[in-house]
Amino acid sequence: LMIVLLAWVGMTTIYADFHDEALEKWSWVWKAMLFAIFLPLTLRTRLRFEAAVLFMVLSAGAIIIGGAIKTLATSGGYGELRLFVNDNTGLYEGSIISCVAIAIIPLIFWLARHGTIYPRNWMVKLFALALTFACLLIPVGTQARTGLVCIAVLALLFIRQTKRRLLYLTGAALIGLAAIPFLPSAFSQRMETIQDYKADESAATRVAVWKWTWEFVKEHPFGGGFDAYRINKIRYDLPVVDENGFDTGAIDRREIVDQGRAYHSSYFEMLGEQGFPGLIIWLLIHVGGVWRMEMLARIYKKRNRPDESWVAPLATALQNAQIIYLVGS
């Protein structure tokens, strides 16, 4: 499926609406996809599986730890938290790093419990807890609403795994309540906009772009190639609420006009750039991954062999990470 997707993306790049920009994105996309196609062929032993997971977790962790330290020192801010480089793209974009930070937590736990590259002593466990705390701080520092949603999904996935669910729910609720007083007021105010996206320009613009993408792909079912969003022009009315002394709101409307706004969604990005065929292939890859991890976990739990005790937990950790990604993206 990944080979088919690579071929399809190559074809849409040739006929892209913005050919030069599409070639620039293609220059790194094909390398990432080729590596993704090649990597599974090398994972033939437990050590290789573990090394791949450890390398990815620690690579992301290097960015996350720095961001967490800055969050503790400055409280961060939307679009203000600076990571390794001052670049608002890729892993350095607030919503993306927030999603990744929460998605790797199940893998951190797996490494702490089943890893053999490092000894499973108190230092490794302490580092795992500290890295998990750093991951939870990233959504606070970036003030990305994506991060809060991903944390909620992670909590639900852990409920599925735990046997003492009532104890887990009670502990999670107490930790959440205890954390509220320490959260920056700017973070709390931004998270409140999840309830009313229509009054928030950032969220309302994204919805408008998604509507535009749907209309665009109905006319261009095979997509517009990389960076097709550059052609979009959106116009919508944003409610403006003026608070008065009696806590009532006088509602007005402000017209928002914009163009060339990015998708802010992996689903709509695939749909707008690669059309219905690209989106279907991409979804098959991800849904297939989630399904196969479920099957592997069940198979290896039934086998119950001591030398394979690491397999089912890894399948579950990978599945949880992928589900978090699919929601956050």
Short mmCIF file of C-alpha atoms in Angstrom, two decimals:
data_model
loop_
_atom_site.label_atom_id
_atom_site.label_comp_id
_atom_site.label_asym_id
_atom_site.label_seq_id
_atom_site.Cartn_x
_atom_site.Cartn_y
_atom_site.Cartn_z
CA LEU A 1 0.00 0.00 0.00
CA MET A 2 2.84 2.40 0.77
CA ILE A 3 4.45 1.59 -2.58
CA VAL A 4 1.13 2.28 -4.33
CA LEU A 5 0.75 5.55 -2.42
CA LEU A 6 4.31 6.58 -3.36
CA ALA A 7 3.53 5.94 -7.04
CA TRP A 8 0.25 7.87 -6.81
CA VAL A 9 1.88 10.84 -5.08
CA GLY A 10 4.59 10.87 -7.76
CA MET A 11 1.93 11.06 -10.47
CA THR A 12 -0.02 13.86 -8.79
CA THR A 13 3.23 15.79 -8.40
CA ILE A 14 3.79 15.72 -12.15
CA TYR A 15 0.34 17.24 -12.75
CA ALA A 16 0.26 19.47 -9.65
CA ASP A 17 -1.43 22.88 -9.89
CA PHE A 18 1.68 24.48 -8.34
CA HIS A 19 4.44 22.47 -10.00
CA ASP A 20 7.53 24.18 -8.54
CA GLU A 21 6.17 24.16 -4.97
CA ALA A 22 5.05 20.55 -5.40
CA LEU A 23 8.54 19.49 -6.50
CA GLU A 24 10.01 21.12 -3.39
CA LYS A 25 7.72 19.07 -1.12
CA TRP A 26 8.25 15.95 -3.21
CA SER A 27 12.01 16.26 -2.59
CA TRP A 28 11.56 15.16 1.03
CA VAL A 29 8.30 13.21 0.81
CA TRP A 30 9.71 10.47 -1.42
CA LYS A 31 12.68 10.01 0.93
CA ALA A 32 10.43 9.72 3.99
CA MET A 33 8.13 7.25 2.24
CA LEU A 34 11.01 5.18 0.86
CA PHE A 35 12.47 4.89 4.37
CA ALA A 36 9.04 3.91 5.72
CA ILE A 37 8.80 1.19 3.07
CA PHE A 38 12.35 -0.06 3.75
CA LEU A 39 12.32 0.00 7.58
CA PRO A 40 9.89 -2.94 8.19
CA LEU A 41 12.11 -5.21 6.12
CA THR A 42 14.95 -4.72 8.65
CA LEU A 43 12.91 -5.39 11.83
CA ARG A 44 13.60 -9.10 12.23
CA THR A 45 14.72 -9.35 15.88
CA ARG A 46 13.62 -8.03 19.25
CA LEU A 47 16.76 -5.89 19.47
CA ARG A 48 16.00 -4.19 16.16
CA PHE A 49 12.38 -3.51 17.12
CA GLU A 50 13.52 -2.07 20.44
CA ALA A 51 16.31 -0.01 18.89
CA ALA A 52 13.93 1.53 16.34
CA VAL A 53 11.41 2.48 19.04
CA LEU A 54 14.13 3.77 21.38
CA PHE A 55 15.76 5.89 18.67
CA MET A 56 12.46 7.51 17.68
CA VAL A 57 11.41 8.16 21.28
CA LEU A 58 14.74 9.70 22.28
CA SER A 59 14.95 11.77 19.07
CA ALA A 60 11.53 13.28 19.74
CA GLY A 61 12.42 13.42 23.43
CA ALA A 62 15.37 15.71 22.76
CA ILE A 63 12.97 18.30 21.33
CA ILE A 64 10.32 17.65 23.98
CA ILE A 65 12.67 17.96 26.98
CA GLY A 66 13.93 21.34 25.79
CA GLY A 67 10.38 22.55 25.21
CA ALA A 68 9.27 21.30 28.65
CA ILE A 69 12.11 23.13 30.41
CA LYS A 70 11.17 26.36 28.61
CA THR A 71 7.51 25.80 29.53
CA LEU A 72 8.40 25.50 33.21
CA ALA A 73 10.56 28.63 32.99
CA THR A 74 8.29 30.88 30.88
CA SER A 75 4.85 29.15 30.65
CA GLY A 76 5.22 29.19 26.86
CA GLY A 77 2.43 30.60 24.73
CA TYR A 78 0.58 29.99 21.48
CA GLY A 79 3.13 30.39 18.70
CA GLU A 80 5.73 31.61 21.22
CA LEU A 81 7.42 28.43 22.48
CA ARG A 82 10.76 28.04 20.68
CA LEU A 83 12.09 24.52 20.35
CA PHE A 84 15.43 23.50 18.81
CA VAL A 85 15.03 25.88 15.90
CA ASN A 86 12.84 28.91 15.28
CA ASP A 87 10.78 27.21 12.59
CA ASN A 88 7.02 26.66 12.70
CA THR A 89 7.00 23.57 10.46
CA GLY A 90 7.26 19.82 10.88
CA LEU A 91 8.00 18.59 14.39
CA TYR A 92 8.64 22.19 15.46
CA GLU A 93 5.02 23.23 14.82
CA GLY A 94 3.01 23.46 18.06
CA SER A 95 0.12 21.14 17.20
CA ILE A 96 2.34 18.51 15.58
CA ILE A 97 4.85 18.27 18.44
CA SER A 98 1.94 18.19 20.93
CA CYS A 99 0.38 15.25 19.08
CA VAL A 100 3.72 13.42 18.81
CA ALA A 101 4.60 14.07 22.46
CA ILE A 102 1.40 12.43 23.69
CA ALA A 103 1.53 9.64 21.09
CA ILE A 104 4.95 8.40 22.25
CA ILE A 105 3.93 8.06 25.93
CA PRO A 106 2.71 4.44 25.46
CA LEU A 107 6.07 3.65 23.82
CA ILE A 108 7.97 5.26 26.72
CA PHE A 109 6.09 2.98 29.13
CA TRP A 110 6.84 -0.06 26.96
CA LEU A 111 10.56 0.73 26.88
CA ALA A 112 10.63 1.21 30.67
CA ARG A 113 8.91 -2.15 31.26
CA HIS A 114 10.31 -4.34 28.47
CA GLY A 115 13.45 -2.62 27.19
CA THR A 116 16.76 -4.51 27.28
CA ILE A 117 19.17 -1.98 25.76
CA TYR A 118 19.18 -0.09 29.07
CA PRO A 119 18.90 -1.98 32.37
CA ARG A 120 15.42 -1.77 33.86
CA ASN A 121 16.56 -0.10 37.08
CA TRP A 122 15.27 2.88 39.05
CA MET A 123 17.21 5.40 36.92
CA VAL A 124 15.55 4.25 33.69
CA LYS A 125 12.12 4.27 35.34
CA LEU A 126 12.74 7.75 36.77
CA PHE A 127 13.80 9.03 33.33
CA ALA A 128 10.70 7.46 31.77
CA LEU A 129 8.47 9.24 34.29
CA ALA A 130 10.31 12.53 33.75
CA LEU A 131 10.04 12.22 29.97
CA THR A 132 6.32 11.45 30.28
CA PHE A 133 5.90 14.58 32.41
CA ALA A 134 7.80 16.56 29.78
CA CYS A 135 5.48 15.18 27.08
CA LEU A 136 2.44 16.32 29.08
CA LEU A 137 3.97 19.80 29.43
CA ILE A 138 4.33 20.33 25.67
CA PRO A 139 0.59 21.00 25.05
CA VAL A 140 0.74 23.50 27.91
CA GLY A 141 3.77 25.26 26.46
CA THR A 142 2.47 25.33 22.90
CA GLN A 143 -1.14 25.99 24.02
CA ALA A 144 -2.21 23.68 21.20
CA ARG A 145 -5.76 22.43 21.58
CA THR A 146 -4.68 19.31 19.71
CA GLY A 147 -2.57 18.33 22.71
CA LEU A 148 -5.49 18.48 25.15
CA VAL A 149 -7.61 16.29 22.87
CA CYS A 150 -4.73 13.81 22.53
CA ILE A 151 -4.34 13.65 26.33
CA ALA A 152 -8.06 12.83 26.61
CA VAL A 153 -7.68 10.05 24.01
CA LEU A 154 -4.63 8.67 25.85
CA ALA A 155 -6.60 8.58 29.10
CA LEU A 156 -9.44 6.66 27.42
CA LEU A 157 -7.01 4.16 25.90
CA PHE A 158 -5.39 3.54 29.27
CA ILE A 159 -8.85 2.87 30.77
CA ARG A 160 -9.21 0.05 28.27
CA GLN A 161 -5.92 -1.52 29.39
CA THR A 162 -6.16 -1.16 33.16
CA LYS A 163 -7.87 -3.75 35.33
CA ARG A 164 -8.58 -1.41 38.26
CA ARG A 165 -10.60 1.10 36.28
CA LEU A 166 -12.30 2.79 39.21
CA LEU A 167 -8.97 3.40 40.94
CA TYR A 168 -7.49 4.67 37.67
CA LEU A 169 -10.39 7.07 37.03
CA THR A 170 -10.23 8.40 40.58
CA GLY A 171 -6.47 8.94 40.40
CA ALA A 172 -6.67 10.60 36.97
CA ALA A 173 -9.43 12.94 38.16
CA LEU A 174 -7.46 13.93 41.27
CA ILE A 175 -4.29 14.59 39.26
CA GLY A 176 -6.27 16.67 36.75
CA LEU A 177 -7.89 18.75 39.49
CA ALA A 178 -4.55 19.23 41.25
CA ALA A 179 -2.93 20.43 38.02
CA ILE A 180 -5.53 23.12 37.20
CA PRO A 181 -4.21 25.79 39.65
CA PHE A 182 -0.72 25.46 38.15
CA LEU A 183 -1.83 25.92 34.53
CA PRO A 184 -1.22 29.36 32.94
CA SER A 185 -4.40 31.41 32.55
CA ALA A 186 -3.64 31.88 28.84
CA PHE A 187 -3.66 28.08 28.42
CA SER A 188 -7.03 27.72 30.18
CA GLN A 189 -8.57 30.52 28.10
CA ARG A 190 -7.38 28.97 24.84
CA MET A 191 -8.65 25.52 25.76
CA GLU A 192 -12.08 27.02 26.46
CA THR A 193 -12.34 27.97 22.77
CA ILE A 194 -12.78 24.25 21.96
CA GLN A 195 -16.39 24.62 23.13
CA ASP A 196 -17.18 27.44 20.70
CA TYR A 197 -14.97 27.22 17.64
CA LYS A 198 -17.19 29.67 15.72
CA ALA A 199 -16.05 32.53 17.95
CA ASP A 200 -12.34 31.70 17.53
CA GLU A 201 -10.76 32.95 14.31
CA SER A 202 -8.06 30.26 14.19
CA ALA A 203 -10.56 27.39 14.53
CA ALA A 204 -13.21 29.01 12.32
CA THR A 205 -10.64 29.56 9.55
CA ARG A 206 -9.69 25.88 9.62
CA VAL A 207 -13.32 24.80 9.28
CA ALA A 208 -13.71 27.22 6.37
CA VAL A 209 -10.61 25.73 4.69
CA TRP A 210 -11.99 22.21 5.17
CA LYS A 211 -15.26 23.25 3.51
CA TRP A 212 -13.30 24.78 0.64
CA THR A 213 -11.24 21.58 0.27
CA TRP A 214 -14.38 19.45 0.02
CA GLU A 215 -15.81 21.69 -2.72
CA PHE A 216 -12.43 21.71 -4.50
CA VAL A 217 -12.07 17.93 -4.53
CA LYS A 218 -15.62 17.45 -5.81
CA GLU A 219 -14.45 19.26 -8.95
CA HIS A 220 -10.93 17.71 -8.86
CA PRO A 221 -11.46 14.14 -7.55
CA PHE A 222 -7.79 13.26 -8.13
CA GLY A 223 -6.59 16.23 -6.06
CA GLY A 224 -4.45 19.21 -6.98
CA GLY A 225 -1.03 17.87 -6.00
CA PHE A 226 1.21 19.16 -3.25
CA ASP A 227 0.47 22.67 -1.93
CA ALA A 228 -2.89 22.85 -3.72
CA TYR A 229 -4.15 24.88 -0.75
CA ARG A 230 -2.37 27.92 -2.21
CA ILE A 231 -5.29 28.39 -4.58
CA ASN A 232 -7.95 28.65 -1.86
CA LYS A 233 -9.90 31.83 -1.13
CA ILE A 234 -12.20 31.79 1.87
CA ARG A 235 -14.77 34.20 3.23
CA TYR A 236 -16.92 33.78 6.36
CA ASP A 237 -18.52 35.75 9.18
CA LEU A 238 -17.02 35.53 12.67
CA PRO A 239 -19.25 36.28 15.68
CA VAL A 240 -17.80 39.02 17.88
CA VAL A 241 -19.04 39.18 21.49
CA ASP A 242 -18.76 42.45 23.42
CA GLU A 243 -18.99 41.85 27.16
CA ASN A 244 -20.70 44.61 29.19
CA GLY A 245 -20.99 45.22 32.89
CA PHE A 246 -24.05 42.98 33.23
CA ASP A 247 -22.29 39.93 31.77
CA THR A 248 -24.53 39.88 28.72
CA GLY A 249 -23.17 39.81 25.19
CA ALA A 250 -23.99 42.09 22.32
CA ILE A 251 -23.32 39.88 19.29
CA ASP A 252 -21.87 41.43 16.16
CA ARG A 253 -20.34 39.84 13.09
CA ARG A 254 -17.00 40.52 11.44
CA GLU A 255 -16.26 39.38 7.90
CA ILE A 256 -13.05 37.39 7.55
CA VAL A 257 -11.42 37.15 4.12
CA ASP A 258 -8.30 35.04 3.61
CA GLN A 259 -6.50 33.01 0.98
CA GLY A 260 -3.74 30.46 0.69
CA ARG A 261 -4.47 28.98 4.14
CA ALA A 262 -3.00 25.56 4.90
CA TYR A 263 -5.24 22.57 5.61
CA HIS A 264 -4.40 22.09 9.33
CA SER A 265 -5.60 18.51 8.97
CA SER A 266 -3.83 15.43 7.61
CA TYR A 267 -7.14 14.10 6.30
CA PHE A 268 -8.02 17.20 4.32
CA GLU A 269 -4.41 17.60 3.21
CA MET A 270 -4.49 14.11 1.71
CA LEU A 271 -7.91 14.79 0.21
CA GLY A 272 -6.99 18.17 -1.30
CA GLU A 273 -3.56 17.14 -2.57
CA GLN A 274 -4.03 13.45 -3.49
CA GLY A 275 -7.79 13.34 -4.07
CA PHE A 276 -10.08 10.46 -3.15
CA PRO A 277 -7.65 7.71 -4.30
CA GLY A 278 -4.80 9.09 -2.16
CA LEU A 279 -7.00 9.54 0.90
CA ILE A 280 -8.43 6.00 0.59
CA ILE A 281 -4.94 4.43 0.32
CA TRP A 282 -3.70 6.51 3.28
CA LEU A 283 -6.70 5.49 5.41
CA LEU A 284 -6.24 1.82 4.47
CA ILE A 285 -2.62 1.99 5.67
CA HIS A 286 -3.62 3.47 9.04
CA VAL A 287 -6.77 1.47 9.66
CA GLY A 288 -4.88 -1.65 8.61
CA GLY A 289 -2.12 -0.80 11.09
CA VAL A 290 -4.54 -0.37 13.98
CA TRP A 291 -6.32 -3.62 13.07
CA ARG A 292 -3.13 -5.66 12.69
CA MET A 293 -1.81 -4.47 16.06
CA GLU A 294 -5.07 -5.63 17.64
CA MET A 295 -4.71 -9.05 16.02
CA LEU A 296 -1.05 -9.38 17.01
CA ALA A 297 -1.79 -8.42 20.62
CA ARG A 298 -4.52 -11.03 20.87
CA ILE A 299 -2.45 -13.77 19.21
CA TYR A 300 0.61 -13.28 21.42
CA LYS A 301 -1.45 -12.97 24.61
CA LYS A 302 -2.92 -16.41 23.88
CA ARG A 303 0.51 -17.92 23.17
CA ASN A 304 1.74 -16.70 26.58
CA ARG A 305 5.41 -17.68 26.06
CA PRO A 306 7.96 -15.98 28.36
CA ASP A 307 10.36 -15.15 25.50
CA GLU A 308 7.51 -13.42 23.64
CA SER A 309 6.06 -11.46 26.58
CA TRP A 310 7.23 -8.18 25.02
CA VAL A 311 5.31 -8.59 21.73
CA ALA A 312 1.68 -8.04 22.78
CA PRO A 313 2.53 -4.94 24.92
CA LEU A 314 4.48 -3.46 21.98
CA ALA A 315 1.57 -4.08 19.61
CA THR A 316 -0.79 -2.35 22.05
CA ALA A 317 1.62 0.58 22.55
CA LEU A 318 1.99 1.04 18.80
CA GLN A 319 -1.77 0.82 18.34
CA ASN A 320 -2.38 3.44 21.04
CA ALA A 321 0.25 5.72 19.52
CA GLN A 322 -1.36 5.39 16.08
CA ILE A 323 -4.88 6.07 17.40
CA ILE A 324 -3.63 9.20 19.18
CA TYR A 325 -1.96 10.31 15.95
CA LEU A 326 -5.13 9.67 13.93
CA VAL A 327 -7.16 11.85 16.30
CA GLY A 328 -4.52 14.55 16.74
CA SER A 329 -3.74 14.83 13.05
#
